[in-house]
mmCIF file of C-alpha atoms in Angstrom:
data_model
loop_
_atom_site.group_PDB
_atom_site.id
_atom_site.type_symbol
_atom_site.label_atom_id
_atom_site.label_comp_id
_atom_site.label_asym_id
_atom_site.label_seq_id
_atom_site.Cartn_x
_atom_site.Cartn_y
_atom_site.Cartn_z
ATOM 1 C CA LEU A 770 -4.389 5.688 11.076
ATOM 2 C CA PHE A 771 -1.244 5.999 9.650
ATOM 3 C CA SER A 772 0.879 2.651 9.571
ATOM 4 C CA PRO A 773 -1.207 0.032 7.102
ATOM 5 C CA VAL A 774 -0.124 -3.475 7.192
ATOM 6 C CA MET A 775 -1.179 -3.971 3.255
ATOM 7 C CA SER A 776 1.409 -3.169 0.406
ATOM 8 C CA ASP A 777 2.675 0.214 -0.053
ATOM 9 C CA SER A 778 0.262 1.212 -2.769
ATOM 10 C CA LEU A 779 -1.251 4.143 -0.749
ATOM 11 C CA GLU A 780 1.764 5.167 0.783
ATOM 12 C CA SER A 781 3.384 5.538 -2.447
ATOM 13 C CA MET A 782 0.576 8.074 -2.790
ATOM 14 C CA MET A 783 1.350 10.035 0.720
ATOM 15 C CA ASP A 784 1.266 13.894 -0.293
ATOM 16 C CA CYS A 785 0.376 13.483 -3.742
ATOM 17 C CA VAL A 786 -2.586 14.658 -5.395
ATOM 18 C CA VAL A 787 -5.389 12.130 -5.575
ATOM 19 C CA SER A 788 -8.453 11.569 -6.995
ATOM 20 C CA VAL A 789 -10.955 9.316 -5.246
ATOM 21 C CA VAL A 790 -13.766 7.815 -6.825
ATOM 22 C CA THR A 791 -16.166 6.870 -3.818
ATOM 23 C CA ASN A 792 -19.552 4.260 -3.544
ATOM 24 C CA ASP A 793 -22.062 6.778 -4.796
ATOM 25 C CA GLY A 794 -20.137 8.004 -7.988
ATOM 26 C CA ARG A 795 -18.853 11.183 -6.330
ATOM 27 C CA ASN A 796 -15.215 12.671 -7.452
ATOM 28 C CA ILE A 797 -12.999 14.044 -4.886
ATOM 29 C CA VAL A 798 -9.565 15.219 -5.654
ATOM 30 C CA GLY A 799 -7.270 16.604 -2.849
ATOM 31 C CA VAL A 800 -3.913 15.793 -1.350
ATOM 32 C CA LEU A 801 -3.205 12.483 0.444
ATOM 33 C CA LYS A 802 -2.427 13.454 3.868
ATOM 34 C CA GLY A 803 -3.524 9.553 5.377
ATOM 35 C CA PHE A 804 -4.949 6.715 5.031
ATOM 36 C CA ASP A 805 -5.381 3.273 7.153
ATOM 37 C CA GLN A 806 -6.213 -0.615 6.903
ATOM 38 C CA THR A 807 -10.000 -0.541 5.854
ATOM 39 C CA VAL A 808 -9.074 2.340 3.430
ATOM 40 C CA ASN A 809 -10.234 5.684 5.324
ATOM 41 C CA VAL A 810 -8.549 8.651 3.520
ATOM 42 C CA ILE A 811 -7.779 12.085 4.698
ATOM 43 C CA MET A 812 -7.073 14.556 2.111
ATOM 44 C CA ASP A 813 -6.334 18.233 2.064
ATOM 45 C CA ASP A 814 -6.923 20.806 0.008
ATOM 46 C CA SER A 815 -9.635 18.902 -1.565
ATOM 47 C CA HIS A 816 -12.429 20.020 -3.919
ATOM 48 C CA MET A 817 -15.348 17.845 -5.544
ATOM 49 C CA ARG A 818 -15.716 17.591 -9.660
ATOM 50 C CA VAL A 819 -19.372 17.782 -10.049
ATOM 51 C CA TYR A 820 -19.696 15.950 -14.055
ATOM 52 C CA SER A 821 -22.575 16.882 -16.192
ATOM 53 C CA LYS A 822 -23.396 16.217 -19.816
ATOM 54 C CA ALA A 823 -24.938 19.788 -20.122
ATOM 55 C CA THR A 824 -22.419 22.128 -18.507
ATOM 56 C CA GLY A 825 -18.765 21.122 -18.101
ATOM 57 C CA VAL A 826 -17.326 20.260 -14.583
ATOM 58 C CA GLU A 827 -18.175 22.066 -11.412
ATOM 59 C CA LYS A 828 -15.580 21.946 -8.892
ATOM 60 C CA ILE A 829 -16.566 22.655 -5.700
ATOM 61 C CA SER A 830 -14.156 23.113 -2.651
ATOM 62 C CA LEU A 831 -14.054 21.188 0.521
ATOM 63 C CA GLY A 832 -10.996 22.058 2.276
ATOM 64 C CA LEU A 833 -9.776 19.275 4.490
ATOM 65 C CA TYR A 834 -11.753 16.403 4.309
ATOM 66 C CA ILE A 835 -12.498 12.656 5.417
ATOM 67 C CA VAL A 836 -13.730 9.678 3.306
ATOM 68 C CA ARG A 837 -15.041 6.324 5.102
ATOM 69 C CA GLY A 838 -13.085 3.846 3.862
ATOM 70 C CA ASP A 839 -16.350 1.686 2.810
ATOM 71 C CA ASN A 840 -17.366 4.306 0.423
ATOM 72 C CA ILE A 841 -14.256 4.077 -1.524
ATOM 73 C CA ALA A 842 -14.270 2.531 -4.433
ATOM 74 C CA VAL A 843 -10.657 4.223 -6.485
ATOM 75 C CA ILE A 844 -8.389 6.187 -5.169
ATOM 76 C CA GLY A 845 -6.300 7.725 -8.527
ATOM 77 C CA GLU A 846 -2.513 9.283 -8.129
ATOM 78 C CA VAL A 847 -3.226 12.346 -10.621
ATOM 79 C CA ASP A 848 -0.619 13.867 -12.967
ATOM 80 C CA GLU A 849 -0.861 17.552 -11.892
ATOM 81 C CA GLU A 850 1.037 18.082 -15.094
ATOM 82 C CA LEU A 851 -1.632 16.635 -17.149
ATOM 83 C CA ASP A 852 -4.323 17.929 -15.164
ATOM 84 C CA ALA A 853 -3.050 21.487 -15.695
ATOM 85 C CA ARG A 854 -3.616 20.948 -19.099
ATOM 86 C CA ILE A 855 -7.392 19.706 -19.278
ATOM 87 C CA ASP A 856 -9.897 22.453 -19.694
ATOM 88 C CA PHE A 857 -12.818 21.245 -17.406
ATOM 89 C CA ALA A 858 -15.112 23.411 -18.983
ATOM 90 C CA GLU A 859 -15.500 21.684 -21.854
ATOM 91 C CA VAL A 860 -15.705 17.717 -20.228
ATOM 92 C CA LYS A 861 -18.951 16.977 -20.723
ATOM 93 C CA ALA A 862 -20.172 13.779 -19.319
ATOM 94 C CA ASP A 863 -22.530 11.871 -16.756
ATOM 95 C CA PRO A 864 -21.911 11.354 -13.561
ATOM 96 C CA LEU A 865 -20.027 7.958 -12.364
ATOM 97 C CA LYS A 866 -23.085 5.372 -10.986
ATOM 98 C CA ALA A 867 -23.290 4.486 -7.791
ATOM 99 C CA ILE A 868 -21.197 0.705 -7.242
ATOM 100 C CA VAL A 869 -24.156 -1.658 -6.848
ATOM 101 C CA GLN A 870 -23.499 -4.247 -4.118
ATOM 102 C CA HIS A 871 -25.643 -6.959 -2.946
ATOM 103 C CA VAL A 872 -25.726 -8.218 1.049
ATOM 104 C CA PHE A 873 -26.257 -11.565 1.486
ATOM 105 C CA GLY B 1148 -8.473 -20.960 1.182
ATOM 106 C CA PRO B 1149 -8.622 -16.896 2.106
ATOM 107 C CA MET B 1150 -5.646 -16.955 0.067
ATOM 108 C CA LEU B 1151 -5.786 -18.516 -2.381
ATOM 109 C CA PHE B 1152 -6.665 -16.119 -5.211
ATOM 110 C CA TYR B 1153 -4.281 -13.488 -3.405
ATOM 111 C CA SER B 1154 -1.467 -16.102 -4.459
ATOM 112 C CA LEU B 1155 -2.982 -16.023 -7.843
ATOM 113 C CA PHE B 1156 -3.224 -12.193 -8.752
ATOM 114 C CA LYS B 1157 0.648 -12.232 -6.922
ATOM 115 C CA THR B 1158 1.942 -14.460 -10.244
ATOM 116 C CA LEU B 1159 0.169 -12.008 -12.027
ATOM 117 C CA VAL B 1160 1.965 -8.930 -11.083
ATOM 118 C CA GLY B 1161 3.407 -6.895 -14.374
ATOM 119 C CA LYS B 1162 1.101 -8.654 -16.557
ATOM 120 C CA GLU B 1163 -1.825 -6.478 -18.124
ATOM 121 C CA VAL B 1164 -5.680 -6.487 -16.796
ATOM 122 C CA VAL B 1165 -9.050 -5.209 -16.870
ATOM 123 C CA VAL B 1166 -10.336 -4.347 -14.027
ATOM 124 C CA GLU B 1167 -13.979 -3.876 -14.060
ATOM 125 C CA LEU B 1168 -16.384 -2.160 -11.104
ATOM 126 C CA LYS B 1169 -19.407 -2.488 -9.434
ATOM 127 C CA ASN B 1170 -20.252 0.791 -10.905
ATOM 128 C CA ASP B 1171 -19.357 -0.240 -14.701
ATOM 129 C CA LEU B 1172 -16.580 1.156 -15.128
ATOM 130 C CA ALA B 1173 -13.619 -0.465 -16.269
ATOM 131 C CA VAL B 1174 -9.870 0.020 -15.844
ATOM 132 C CA ARG B 1175 -7.024 -1.546 -18.113
ATOM 133 C CA GLY B 1176 -3.323 -1.431 -16.534
ATOM 134 C CA GLN B 1177 -0.481 -3.149 -15.708
ATOM 135 C CA LEU B 1178 -0.803 -5.225 -11.719
ATOM 136 C CA HIS B 1179 1.319 -3.478 -9.508
ATOM 137 C CA SER B 1180 0.614 -5.065 -6.689
ATOM 138 C CA VAL B 1181 -2.009 -7.069 -4.847
ATOM 139 C CA ASP B 1182 -3.265 -7.522 -1.351
ATOM 140 C CA GLN B 1183 -5.213 -9.782 0.818
ATOM 141 C CA TYR B 1184 -8.425 -8.017 0.466
ATOM 142 C CA LEU B 1185 -7.755 -8.559 -3.252
ATOM 143 C CA ASN B 1186 -6.944 -4.632 -3.037
ATOM 144 C CA VAL B 1187 -5.588 -3.673 -6.187
ATOM 145 C CA LYS B 1188 -3.284 -1.038 -7.603
ATOM 146 C CA LEU B 1189 -2.538 -0.639 -11.795
ATOM 147 C CA ASN B 1190 -0.250 1.461 -13.307
ATOM 148 C CA ASN B 1191 -0.008 2.749 -16.766
ATOM 149 C CA ILE B 1192 -4.465 2.663 -16.566
ATOM 150 C CA HIS B 1193 -6.546 3.271 -19.436
ATOM 151 C CA VAL B 1194 -9.962 3.541 -19.211
ATOM 152 C CA VAL B 1195 -12.352 1.673 -20.806
ATOM 153 C CA ASP B 1196 -14.396 3.718 -23.295
ATOM 154 C CA GLU B 1197 -12.427 6.890 -22.133
ATOM 155 C CA GLU B 1198 -15.737 9.113 -23.667
ATOM 156 C CA ARG B 1199 -17.823 8.071 -21.146
ATOM 157 C CA TYR B 1200 -15.748 8.305 -18.807
ATOM 158 C CA PRO B 1201 -13.359 11.093 -18.807
ATOM 159 C CA HIS B 1202 -13.515 11.145 -14.787
ATOM 160 C CA MET B 1203 -9.696 9.959 -14.400
ATOM 161 C CA LEU B 1204 -8.046 11.511 -17.767
ATOM 162 C CA SER B 1205 -5.214 12.757 -15.693
ATOM 163 C CA VAL B 1206 -4.406 9.313 -13.336
ATOM 164 C CA LYS B 1207 -1.823 7.269 -14.451
ATOM 165 C CA ASN B 1208 -1.739 5.293 -11.694
ATOM 166 C CA CYS B 1209 -4.665 3.480 -9.440
ATOM 167 C CA PHE B 1210 -5.475 1.718 -6.409
ATOM 168 C CA ILE B 1211 -8.851 0.208 -6.533
ATOM 169 C CA ARG B 1212 -10.817 -1.420 -3.645
ATOM 170 C CA GLY B 1213 -10.928 -5.055 -3.562
ATOM 171 C CA SER B 1214 -14.817 -4.477 -2.593
ATOM 172 C CA VAL B 1215 -16.233 -2.902 -5.624
ATOM 173 C CA VAL B 1216 -14.455 -5.177 -8.188
ATOM 174 C CA ARG B 1217 -16.703 -6.825 -10.197
ATOM 175 C CA TYR B 1218 -14.415 -8.851 -12.748
ATOM 176 C CA ILE B 1219 -10.777 -9.020 -13.296
ATOM 177 C CA ILE B 1220 -10.065 -9.917 -16.621
ATOM 178 C CA LEU B 1221 -7.048 -11.821 -17.250
ATOM 179 C CA PRO B 1222 -4.739 -12.919 -20.003
ATOM 180 C CA ALA B 1223 -5.097 -16.363 -20.597
ATOM 181 C CA THR B 1224 -1.794 -17.210 -21.586
ATOM 182 C CA GLU B 1225 -0.867 -16.555 -18.266
ATOM 183 C CA ILE B 1226 -3.304 -18.891 -16.277
ATOM 184 C CA ASP B 1227 -2.227 -22.118 -15.752
ATOM 185 C CA THR B 1228 -5.858 -23.617 -15.221
ATOM 186 C CA GLU B 1229 -4.572 -27.373 -14.161
ATOM 187 C CA VAL B 1230 -2.426 -25.465 -11.496
ATOM 188 C CA LEU B 1231 -5.469 -24.102 -10.546
ATOM 189 C CA GLN B 1232 -7.965 -26.436 -9.983
ATOM 190 C CA GLU B 1233 -5.461 -28.566 -8.210
ATOM 191 C CA ALA B 1234 -4.498 -26.115 -5.809
ATOM 192 C CA THR B 1235 -8.868 -25.728 -5.528
ATOM 193 C CA ARG B 1236 -9.332 -29.166 -4.909
ATOM 194 C CA ARG B 1237 -6.436 -29.190 -2.216
ATOM 195 C CA GLU B 1238 -8.507 -26.154 -0.598
ATOM 196 C CA ALA B 1239 -11.605 -27.754 -0.462
ATOM 197 C CA ARG B 1240 -10.426 -31.179 0.975
ATOM 198 C CA GLY B 1241 -8.403 -28.906 3.739
ATOM 199 C CA GLN B 1242 -11.623 -26.913 4.538
ATOM 200 C CA ASN B 1243 -13.519 -30.731 4.378
ATOM 201 C CA GLU B 1244 -11.476 -32.142 7.151
ATOM 202 C CA GLN B 1245 -11.915 -28.713 9.194
ATOM 203 C CA THR B 1246 -15.412 -29.450 9.440
ATOM 204 C CA GLY B 1247 -15.187 -32.547 9.991
ATOM 205 C CA SER B 1248 -17.145 -34.096 6.801
ATOM 206 C CA ILE B 1249 -16.865 -37.698 6.161
ATOM 207 C CA ALA B 1250 -14.556 -38.164 2.914
ATOM 208 C CA THR B 1251 -16.251 -40.897 0.767
#
């Protein structure tokens, strides 16, 4: 699980806080603990960020999470300093849309 | 063939691109790396239409899974379309030979 052949892009994010965007439009933030070639990931101390136009961002604690690679769209490296300065109660936006994929 | 676009993107490492995902999110950044699945990693990202998409405010670098990409918008000056066309023709010829079609 921990020795990918592909580029070291995810390697450089190991043990860093990452923000994962899933295909169904959800956002999970946690510490990247492992990944494999299909981009299955393991995240620790994770929480879900629920975005809403009406209220601010809601954070839901998740703990240790495994996300399957075929449900992952983006893995972002979080700048913790920047993240700490954001007042999430004031961030108002619609949730991300789901990834639309056509199966032929 | 399968490596043509991988080779193309490798020549664009370091250049600024915009990646539009299948959930309509678009991310501008410097192409850091690409792999055989056309997963890409972008540095110094700026989300297009940040007001609508504040979901990656604290993210500076991100990994984008190739399967969720709709478009990669390239700088026109960085592509030699004649070289690309010739490479495509070569690939097509190679594939035809493999499947045994008769050259006319």
